[in-house]
Structures are given as C-alpha cells and as structure tokens.
Amino acid sequence: KHRTEKKYYLKLTLSFLVSLIFEPFTRLERILWKRRVQNFKHEEPPVFIIGPWRSGTTLLHNLLCKDPAAGYTTTFHAVFPNVVLTQSWWLKPLANLIGPSHRPFDQVSMDMDYPQEEEFGLMNLHPASAYKFFLFPGEYNQILERDFFTSLLSPEGRETWMKKYREMAAKSLFNTGGRRYISKNPCNLGRLDILRELFPDARYIFIYRNPYPTLQSLYRFITELFPGVQLQTVPADFSREDALLLYEKAIRSYLAQKEFIDPDNLIELRMEDFIANPLHHLKAIYDKFCFSDYEKLQPDFQKYLENEGKNSSGSYKIDKESIKLVNQHMGDILERFGYPRQ
C-alpha cells in the first residue's frame, strides 16, 4: 500500500531477494516452534518501559536486562524475528561482523545479543507500525495517523496484532532464557489499551525528559536513520515540527491512558533524576515491583554504568526552533512535568 521511488528499486529488489532466501528457514522455525510458542505462559508479568524516544529508555532497558531473570528482544531477534530460534548459530556471528558496533546517533554500543526495541521486529510480523515512516518518509503524516494507535485496527487486525506480539514476547524469553519479559518500545505509548488486554498484570515504567532536548534529539534520531532504510526521498520540508507531531502524540496518549493503569503497577521517572542516581532508582523499581536479588545484582549494574553509562546521553545545543515549537504546543506538558519554560 506504499509507493517506492524508482531510485530505490534496487534496494527493494535486494530486500525481496533476502526474504526469499530466508523463506525456507522461516517455514522450518514455524514447524519446529509453533506449538511451543502458541502454548507459552508467562511466569511473571511483563515490564513495559514506555518512555518517549531519547528519554533514557535504552539505559534503563539495558540495566534491567542485566538481571538473569530478565528476558528481552535482542538486536538479532529484532532483525530476524522469524528465524531467531533456529538460525542464530551461524547468522548471528555474520550479522555482528557486518553490522555497526555503535548506534550512529549517540554512540551507544551495539551487538546482536544486546537488548533492542521490539518494534523493529514487529514490523516484520505485522504492518501496523508507525515505524513504516522510516521507509516511506513521504507518507510520514499519513502513517502516524493510521498506524500509531492500534485502537484504529479492525477487529481482525487487532487479533492478528495481539497474536504476533505474544509470539514476539514468547520467542524473546525462549531466546534469552529469562522468565520476566522486559520491553522497551516508545511505540507502545499508542497501544496501552491493547497491552492491558494482553497482559492485565503488566508493570509499566514511564521515563520522561525535558521536552526541549527531547525534541532536539528525536529530530536528529529520525533524520539519521532515514538514509539506511528509506524507499522514498525525504521531503525537503521535513522539520522539527514533524518530529514534534510524533513526540506530542506519544506523550498525550500516555496521559490519556494513565488513569486506566493500576498505580501499584506504574512508576513515573524523570530521566534527569535517573541519570543522577541510577542505582537508587533501580532499587526503587525492584522494591515496588517485588523483584528479588537487587543487592546481589548491584555490582553488575555498577559495572555496566562504569563501562557504558557514560555513552547514554549526548550534550548539544538546543536550537531556537525546538524551543519555539515546545512552547507553542507543549506548554502544558512542561508545567505538568515540572520543567521551566525557556
């Protein structure tokens, strides 16, 4: 249902070719694992990190996944969700060899075994994903309008999406050996209704950041990902206002749905506070959600912070356009979260 420009026909053809090559492996995994995946039952309620983009979600996700009890979607799983359980023995080393060692937009380390946002894998399982705008930037507004909220799906589409999400979560736990699924996915801010239906006892961590640097960083994140995957030319007038549309939609969706989440299952956390004292806030998360072994795990958390935590946030100047847009459209958000107006 989307248009590919002629200059990207080679990229599209190669994508179809790779998909064709992997089709037998996909069928094999479906045969071997279908029953186990369909019958899987979660031992513990999942934990959903639902902060907006560029708000400390990656650092929090990586730390929580240091717990051996944690199961998560890996980068390899996100890229190859249909063959993750049967072909990783040869394909994962190859992918690590070819892929980048750091994320281009913030220099956070990457590896095929590291925790990853499951949305990239869900795009390979179901078409209802806002991230399609990375492939089709010329249809950015239309895609956000149609695909950010799963509540807009037909009953059949909704049921299919739920089935695919169950599959993603189950495979993540099979793949990593954990019992507590830890998800980090900002797109889930548009799906809190369907997640509550899927996992009534789920825990949620909403981590947020000052909107001014968030918008600045989100715009950079989007524009730096376009070149690797786009099948359409990025519109010349694509701007921070387009990034604001996504950011504001996510924030307001959370605020509208928050009242339906049991307060005992929800933590709200300012990124600035978390970065200042991550171990204190990790302990608070473990205490509220009754997770065990925090004291035993603290050295692992500390080691990760010493090695990788310094790369978790960048410093850069916030341009006047970002300040203007936040003031125009998100003044009430600034006030609600206690950030001063610039």
CSV table of C-alpha atoms in Angstrom, one decimal:
chain,number,residue,atom,x,y,z
A,1,LYS,CA,0.0,0.0,0.0
A,2,HIS,CA,3.0,2.3,-0.2
A,3,ARG,CA,4.9,3.8,-3.1
A,4,THR,CA,8.6,3.1,-3.8
A,5,GLU,CA,10.6,5.6,-5.9
A,6,LYS,CA,12.5,4.3,-8.9
A,7,LYS,CA,15.9,5.1,-7.5
A,8,TYR,CA,15.3,2.7,-4.6
A,9,TYR,CA,14.1,-0.2,-6.8
A,10,LEU,CA,17.5,-2.0,-6.3
A,11,LYS,CA,17.2,-1.7,-2.5
A,12,LEU,CA,13.7,-3.1,-2.7
A,13,THR,CA,14.7,-5.9,-5.0
A,14,LEU,CA,17.5,-6.9,-2.7
A,15,SER,CA,15.1,-6.9,0.2
A,16,PHE,CA,12.7,-9.2,-1.6
A,17,LEU,CA,15.7,-11.5,-2.6
A,18,VAL,CA,16.8,-11.8,1.1
A,19,SER,CA,13.3,-12.5,2.1
A,20,LEU,CA,13.1,-15.2,-0.5
A,21,ILE,CA,16.3,-16.8,0.6
A,22,PHE,CA,15.1,-16.9,4.2
A,23,GLU,CA,11.7,-18.3,3.5
A,24,PRO,CA,12.7,-22.0,3.9
A,25,PHE,CA,14.3,-21.2,7.3
A,26,THR,CA,11.2,-19.3,8.3
A,27,ARG,CA,9.0,-22.2,7.5
A,28,LEU,CA,11.3,-24.6,9.4
A,29,GLU,CA,11.2,-22.5,12.5
A,30,ARG,CA,7.4,-22.2,12.3
A,31,ILE,CA,7.2,-26.0,12.1
A,32,LEU,CA,9.6,-26.7,15.0
A,33,TRP,CA,8.4,-23.9,17.4
A,34,LYS,CA,4.8,-23.0,16.5
A,35,ARG,CA,3.2,-25.2,19.2
A,36,ARG,CA,5.6,-24.2,22.0
A,37,VAL,CA,5.2,-20.5,21.1
A,38,GLN,CA,1.4,-20.7,21.0
A,39,ASN,CA,1.2,-22.6,24.3
A,40,PHE,CA,3.7,-20.4,26.1
A,41,LYS,CA,2.6,-18.9,29.5
A,42,HIS,CA,4.4,-16.1,31.2
A,43,GLU,CA,5.8,-16.9,34.7
A,44,GLU,CA,5.9,-13.3,35.7
A,45,PRO,CA,4.0,-10.2,34.4
A,46,PRO,CA,5.9,-8.4,31.7
A,47,VAL,CA,7.6,-5.0,32.3
A,48,PHE,CA,7.0,-2.3,29.7
A,49,ILE,CA,9.4,0.7,29.5
A,50,ILE,CA,7.1,3.2,27.8
A,51,GLY,CA,9.0,6.4,27.8
A,52,PRO,CA,9.2,8.6,24.7
A,53,TRP,CA,12.2,8.4,22.3
A,54,ARG,CA,15.5,9.9,23.5
A,55,SER,CA,14.4,9.9,27.2
A,56,GLY,CA,16.8,7.4,28.8
A,57,THR,CA,14.8,4.3,27.8
A,58,THR,CA,17.8,2.5,26.4
A,59,LEU,CA,19.9,2.9,29.5
A,60,LEU,CA,17.1,1.8,31.8
A,61,HIS,CA,16.3,-1.2,29.5
A,62,ASN,CA,20.0,-2.3,29.3
A,63,LEU,CA,20.3,-2.2,33.1
A,64,LEU,CA,17.1,-4.1,33.9
A,65,CYS,CA,18.2,-6.7,31.4
A,66,LYS,CA,21.4,-7.4,33.4
A,67,ASP,CA,19.2,-9.4,35.7
A,68,PRO,CA,19.3,-13.2,34.8
A,69,ALA,CA,15.6,-13.3,35.4
A,70,ALA,CA,15.0,-10.8,32.5
A,71,GLY,CA,14.1,-11.9,29.0
A,72,TYR,CA,14.2,-9.4,26.2
A,73,THR,CA,14.1,-8.9,22.5
A,74,THR,CA,17.7,-8.9,21.2
A,75,THR,CA,19.0,-6.9,18.2
A,76,PHE,CA,19.3,-10.2,16.3
A,77,HIS,CA,15.7,-11.1,17.2
A,78,ALA,CA,14.5,-7.7,16.0
A,79,VAL,CA,16.3,-8.1,12.7
A,80,PHE,CA,15.4,-11.8,12.1
A,81,PRO,CA,12.2,-12.4,14.2
A,82,ASN,CA,11.2,-15.4,12.0
A,83,VAL,CA,14.4,-17.4,12.4
A,84,VAL,CA,15.8,-16.3,15.8
A,85,LEU,CA,15.3,-19.7,17.5
A,86,THR,CA,16.8,-21.9,14.7
A,87,GLN,CA,19.4,-20.0,12.7
A,88,SER,CA,21.2,-17.8,15.2
A,89,TRP,CA,24.1,-20.2,15.5
A,90,TRP,CA,25.5,-19.2,12.1
A,91,LEU,CA,23.6,-16.0,11.2
A,92,LYS,CA,24.3,-14.0,14.4
A,93,PRO,CA,28.1,-14.0,14.1
A,94,LEU,CA,27.7,-13.0,10.4
A,95,ALA,CA,25.4,-10.1,11.4
A,96,ASN,CA,27.8,-9.0,14.1
A,97,LEU,CA,30.6,-8.9,11.6
A,98,ILE,CA,28.6,-6.9,9.1
A,99,GLY,CA,26.6,-4.6,11.4
A,100,PRO,CA,27.8,-1.4,13.2
A,101,SER,CA,29.5,-1.6,16.6
A,102,HIS,CA,27.7,1.6,17.8
A,103,ARG,CA,24.5,3.4,17.2
A,104,PRO,CA,25.2,6.3,14.8
A,105,PHE,CA,23.1,8.9,16.6
A,106,ASP,CA,24.5,8.5,20.1
A,107,GLN,CA,27.5,6.0,20.0
A,108,VAL,CA,25.8,3.5,22.4
A,109,SER,CA,27.4,0.1,21.9
A,110,MET,CA,25.6,-2.4,19.6
A,111,ASP,CA,25.8,-6.2,19.5
A,112,MET,CA,23.3,-8.8,18.2
A,113,ASP,CA,22.8,-10.1,21.7
A,114,TYR,CA,22.1,-6.7,23.3
A,115,PRO,CA,18.6,-5.7,24.3
A,116,GLN,CA,16.6,-4.0,21.5
A,117,GLU,CA,13.4,-2.3,20.8
A,118,GLU,CA,10.9,-5.0,19.6
A,119,GLU,CA,9.2,-2.6,17.3
A,120,PHE,CA,11.8,-3.2,14.5
A,121,GLY,CA,10.9,-6.9,14.7
A,122,LEU,CA,7.2,-6.4,14.9
A,123,MET,CA,7.4,-4.5,11.6
A,124,ASN,CA,8.4,-7.9,10.0
A,125,LEU,CA,5.4,-9.6,11.6
A,126,HIS,CA,2.6,-7.1,11.2
A,127,PRO,CA,2.1,-4.0,9.0
A,128,ALA,CA,0.6,-1.8,11.8
A,129,SER,CA,3.6,0.1,12.9
A,130,ALA,CA,4.4,3.8,12.9
A,131,TYR,CA,8.0,3.0,12.1
A,132,LYS,CA,7.0,2.5,8.5
A,133,PHE,CA,7.7,6.2,8.1
A,134,PHE,CA,11.4,5.4,8.1
A,135,LEU,CA,10.9,3.5,4.9
A,136,PHE,CA,8.3,5.9,3.5
A,137,PRO,CA,9.1,9.4,4.8
A,138,GLY,CA,7.0,11.0,2.1
A,139,GLU,CA,3.9,9.5,3.8
A,140,TYR,CA,5.0,10.4,7.4
A,141,ASN,CA,1.8,12.2,8.4
A,142,GLN,CA,-0.5,9.6,6.9
A,143,ILE,CA,1.4,6.7,8.6
A,144,LEU,CA,1.3,8.3,12.0
A,145,GLU,CA,-2.4,9.0,11.6
A,146,ARG,CA,-3.2,5.4,10.6
A,147,ASP,CA,-0.7,3.3,12.5
A,148,PHE,CA,0.3,4.9,15.8
A,149,PHE,CA,-2.8,3.7,17.6
A,150,THR,CA,-3.7,0.0,17.5
A,151,SER,CA,-7.2,1.0,18.6
A,152,LEU,CA,-7.8,2.0,14.9
A,153,LEU,CA,-7.3,-1.6,13.7
A,154,SER,CA,-10.2,-3.7,12.6
A,155,PRO,CA,-11.2,-6.5,15.0
A,156,GLU,CA,-9.4,-9.0,12.7
A,157,GLY,CA,-6.3,-6.8,12.5
A,158,ARG,CA,-6.3,-6.3,16.3
A,159,GLU,CA,-6.5,-10.0,16.9
A,160,THR,CA,-3.6,-10.6,14.5
A,161,TRP,CA,-1.5,-7.9,16.1
A,162,MET,CA,-2.1,-9.5,19.6
A,163,LYS,CA,-1.1,-12.9,18.3
A,164,LYS,CA,2.1,-11.5,16.8
A,165,TYR,CA,3.0,-9.6,19.9
A,166,ARG,CA,2.5,-12.8,22.0
A,167,GLU,CA,4.8,-14.5,19.6
A,168,MET,CA,7.4,-11.8,19.9
A,169,ALA,CA,7.4,-11.9,23.7
A,170,ALA,CA,7.4,-15.7,23.9
A,171,LYS,CA,10.3,-16.0,21.4
A,172,SER,CA,12.2,-13.4,23.4
A,173,LEU,CA,12.0,-15.4,26.6
A,174,PHE,CA,12.9,-18.7,24.8
A,175,ASN,CA,15.8,-17.0,23.1
A,176,THR,CA,17.3,-15.3,26.2
A,177,GLY,CA,16.2,-17.8,28.8
A,178,GLY,CA,14.6,-15.3,31.1
A,179,ARG,CA,11.2,-15.5,32.8
A,180,ARG,CA,10.3,-11.8,33.1
A,181,TYR,CA,9.8,-10.1,29.7
A,182,ILE,CA,11.3,-6.6,29.7
A,183,SER,CA,10.1,-4.4,26.8
A,184,LYS,CA,11.4,-1.1,25.7
A,185,ASN,CA,9.3,0.4,23.0
A,186,PRO,CA,8.1,4.0,22.7
A,187,CYS,CA,5.5,3.0,20.1
A,188,ASN,CA,3.7,1.1,22.9
A,189,LEU,CA,2.6,4.5,24.1
A,190,GLY,CA,-0.1,4.3,21.4
A,191,ARG,CA,-1.1,0.7,22.5
A,192,LEU,CA,-1.6,0.8,26.2
A,193,ASP,CA,-5.2,-0.3,25.8
A,194,ILE,CA,-4.3,-3.4,23.9
A,195,LEU,CA,-1.3,-4.2,26.2
A,196,ARG,CA,-3.6,-4.1,29.2
A,197,GLU,CA,-5.9,-6.6,27.4
A,198,LEU,CA,-2.9,-8.8,26.6
A,199,PHE,CA,-1.2,-8.6,30.0
A,200,PRO,CA,-3.6,-7.4,32.7
A,201,ASP,CA,-0.9,-7.6,35.5
A,202,ALA,CA,1.9,-6.0,33.5
A,203,ARG,CA,4.2,-3.4,35.1
A,204,TYR,CA,4.9,0.0,33.4
A,205,ILE,CA,7.8,2.4,33.7
A,206,PHE,CA,7.2,5.8,32.2
A,207,ILE,CA,10.5,7.6,31.9
A,208,TYR,CA,10.5,11.1,30.6
A,209,ARG,CA,12.8,14.0,29.9
A,210,ASN,CA,12.8,17.8,29.5
A,211,PRO,CA,10.8,18.3,26.2
A,212,TYR,CA,13.3,20.8,24.8
A,213,PRO,CA,16.3,18.4,24.5
A,214,THR,CA,14.0,15.5,23.8
A,215,LEU,CA,12.6,17.1,20.7
A,216,GLN,CA,16.1,18.2,19.5
A,217,SER,CA,17.4,14.7,20.0
A,218,LEU,CA,14.3,13.0,18.4
A,219,TYR,CA,14.6,15.1,15.3
A,220,ARG,CA,18.3,14.1,14.9
A,221,PHE,CA,17.5,10.4,15.6
A,222,ILE,CA,14.8,10.3,12.9
A,223,THR,CA,16.8,12.1,10.2
A,224,GLU,CA,19.9,10.0,10.8
A,225,LEU,CA,18.0,6.7,10.4
A,226,PHE,CA,16.3,7.7,7.1
A,227,PRO,CA,19.3,7.1,4.8
A,228,GLY,CA,19.8,3.4,5.7
A,229,VAL,CA,16.2,2.3,5.0
A,230,GLN,CA,14.3,4.8,3.1
A,231,LEU,CA,12.4,3.9,-0.1
A,232,GLN,CA,11.2,7.4,-0.7
A,233,THR,CA,13.0,10.7,-0.8
A,234,VAL,CA,12.7,12.6,2.5
A,235,PRO,CA,10.6,15.7,1.9
A,236,ALA,CA,12.6,18.9,1.7
A,237,ASP,CA,10.3,20.5,4.2
A,238,PHE,CA,10.6,17.6,6.8
A,239,SER,CA,11.3,19.5,10.0
A,240,ARG,CA,11.4,19.5,13.8
A,241,GLU,CA,7.6,20.2,13.6
A,242,ASP,CA,7.2,16.7,12.1
A,243,ALA,CA,9.2,15.2,14.9
A,244,LEU,CA,7.1,17.1,17.4
A,245,LEU,CA,4.0,15.6,15.9
A,246,LEU,CA,5.2,12.1,16.9
A,247,TYR,CA,6.5,13.2,20.3
A,248,GLU,CA,3.4,15.1,21.3
A,249,LYS,CA,1.1,12.2,20.1
A,250,ALA,CA,3.1,9.8,22.3
A,251,ILE,CA,3.0,12.0,25.4
A,252,ARG,CA,-0.7,12.8,25.2
A,253,SER,CA,-1.6,9.2,24.5
A,254,TYR,CA,0.1,8.2,27.8
A,255,LEU,CA,-1.6,11.0,29.7
A,256,ALA,CA,-5.0,9.9,28.4
A,257,GLN,CA,-4.4,6.2,29.2
A,258,LYS,CA,-2.5,6.6,32.5
A,259,GLU,CA,-5.7,6.6,34.6
A,260,PHE,CA,-6.5,3.1,33.5
A,261,ILE,CA,-3.2,1.6,34.8
A,262,ASP,CA,-3.2,0.4,38.4
A,263,PRO,CA,-0.9,2.8,40.4
A,264,ASP,CA,0.7,-0.2,42.0
A,265,ASN,CA,1.9,-1.3,38.6
A,266,LEU,CA,3.2,2.1,37.4
A,267,ILE,CA,6.4,4.0,38.0
A,268,GLU,CA,7.0,7.5,36.6
A,269,LEU,CA,10.6,8.5,36.4
A,270,ARG,CA,12.4,11.7,35.3
A,271,MET,CA,15.4,10.9,33.1
A,272,GLU,CA,17.4,13.6,34.8
A,273,ASP,CA,16.8,12.1,38.2
A,274,PHE,CA,17.6,8.6,36.9
A,275,ILE,CA,20.9,9.6,35.3
A,276,ALA,CA,21.9,11.4,38.5
A,277,ASN,CA,21.5,8.3,40.7
A,278,PRO,CA,20.6,5.2,38.6
A,279,LEU,CA,21.3,2.7,41.3
A,280,HIS,CA,18.9,4.4,43.8
A,281,HIS,CA,16.1,4.3,41.2
A,282,LEU,CA,16.8,0.7,40.2
A,283,LYS,CA,16.4,-0.3,43.8
A,284,ALA,CA,13.1,1.6,44.0
A,285,ILE,CA,11.9,-0.3,40.9
A,286,TYR,CA,12.9,-3.6,42.4
A,287,ASP,CA,11.2,-2.8,45.7
A,288,LYS,CA,7.9,-1.6,44.2
A,289,PHE,CA,7.6,-4.4,41.8
A,290,CYS,CA,8.8,-7.0,44.3
A,291,PHE,CA,11.7,-8.2,42.2
A,292,SER,CA,14.3,-10.2,44.1
A,293,ASP,CA,18.1,-10.1,44.3
A,294,TYR,CA,18.8,-6.4,43.9
A,295,GLU,CA,21.7,-6.5,46.4
A,296,LYS,CA,23.2,-9.4,44.5
A,297,LEU,CA,22.8,-7.7,41.2
A,298,GLN,CA,24.0,-4.2,42.2
A,299,PRO,CA,27.7,-5.0,41.2
A,300,ASP,CA,26.6,-5.9,37.7
A,301,PHE,CA,24.6,-2.7,37.4
A,302,GLN,CA,27.5,-0.7,38.7
A,303,LYS,CA,29.9,-2.4,36.2
A,304,TYR,CA,27.6,-1.6,33.3
A,305,LEU,CA,27.3,2.0,34.3
A,306,GLU,CA,31.1,2.4,34.5
A,307,ASN,CA,31.6,0.8,31.1
A,308,GLU,CA,28.6,2.0,29.1
A,309,GLY,CA,26.6,4.5,31.1
A,310,LYS,CA,28.7,7.5,30.0
A,311,ASN,CA,27.5,7.0,26.4
A,312,SER,CA,23.8,7.1,27.3
A,313,SER,CA,23.2,10.8,26.8
A,314,GLY,CA,24.7,13.4,24.5
A,315,SER,CA,25.2,17.1,25.0
A,316,TYR,CA,24.3,19.5,22.3
A,317,LYS,CA,22.9,23.0,21.8
A,318,ILE,CA,19.1,23.3,21.6
A,319,ASP,CA,18.1,25.4,18.6
A,320,LYS,CA,15.6,28.2,18.7
A,321,GLU,CA,13.1,26.3,16.5
A,322,SER,CA,12.9,23.4,19.1
A,323,ILE,CA,12.3,25.9,21.9
A,324,LYS,CA,9.6,27.7,19.9
A,325,LEU,CA,7.8,24.5,19.0
A,326,VAL,CA,7.7,23.2,22.5
A,327,ASN,CA,6.5,26.5,23.9
A,328,GLN,CA,3.7,26.6,21.3
A,329,HIS,CA,2.5,23.1,21.5
A,330,MET,CA,3.6,21.6,24.8
A,331,GLY,CA,3.5,24.4,27.4
A,332,ASP,CA,1.0,22.4,29.5
A,333,ILE,CA,3.4,19.4,29.3
A,334,LEU,CA,6.3,21.5,30.6
A,335,GLU,CA,4.1,22.6,33.5
A,336,ARG,CA,2.7,19.1,34.2
A,337,PHE,CA,6.2,17.6,34.5
A,338,GLY,CA,7.7,20.5,36.3
A,339,TYR,CA,10.2,21.8,33.7
A,340,PRO,CA,10.7,25.6,33.4
A,341,ARG,CA,9.8,27.3,30.2
A,342,GLN,CA,12.7,28.6,28.2
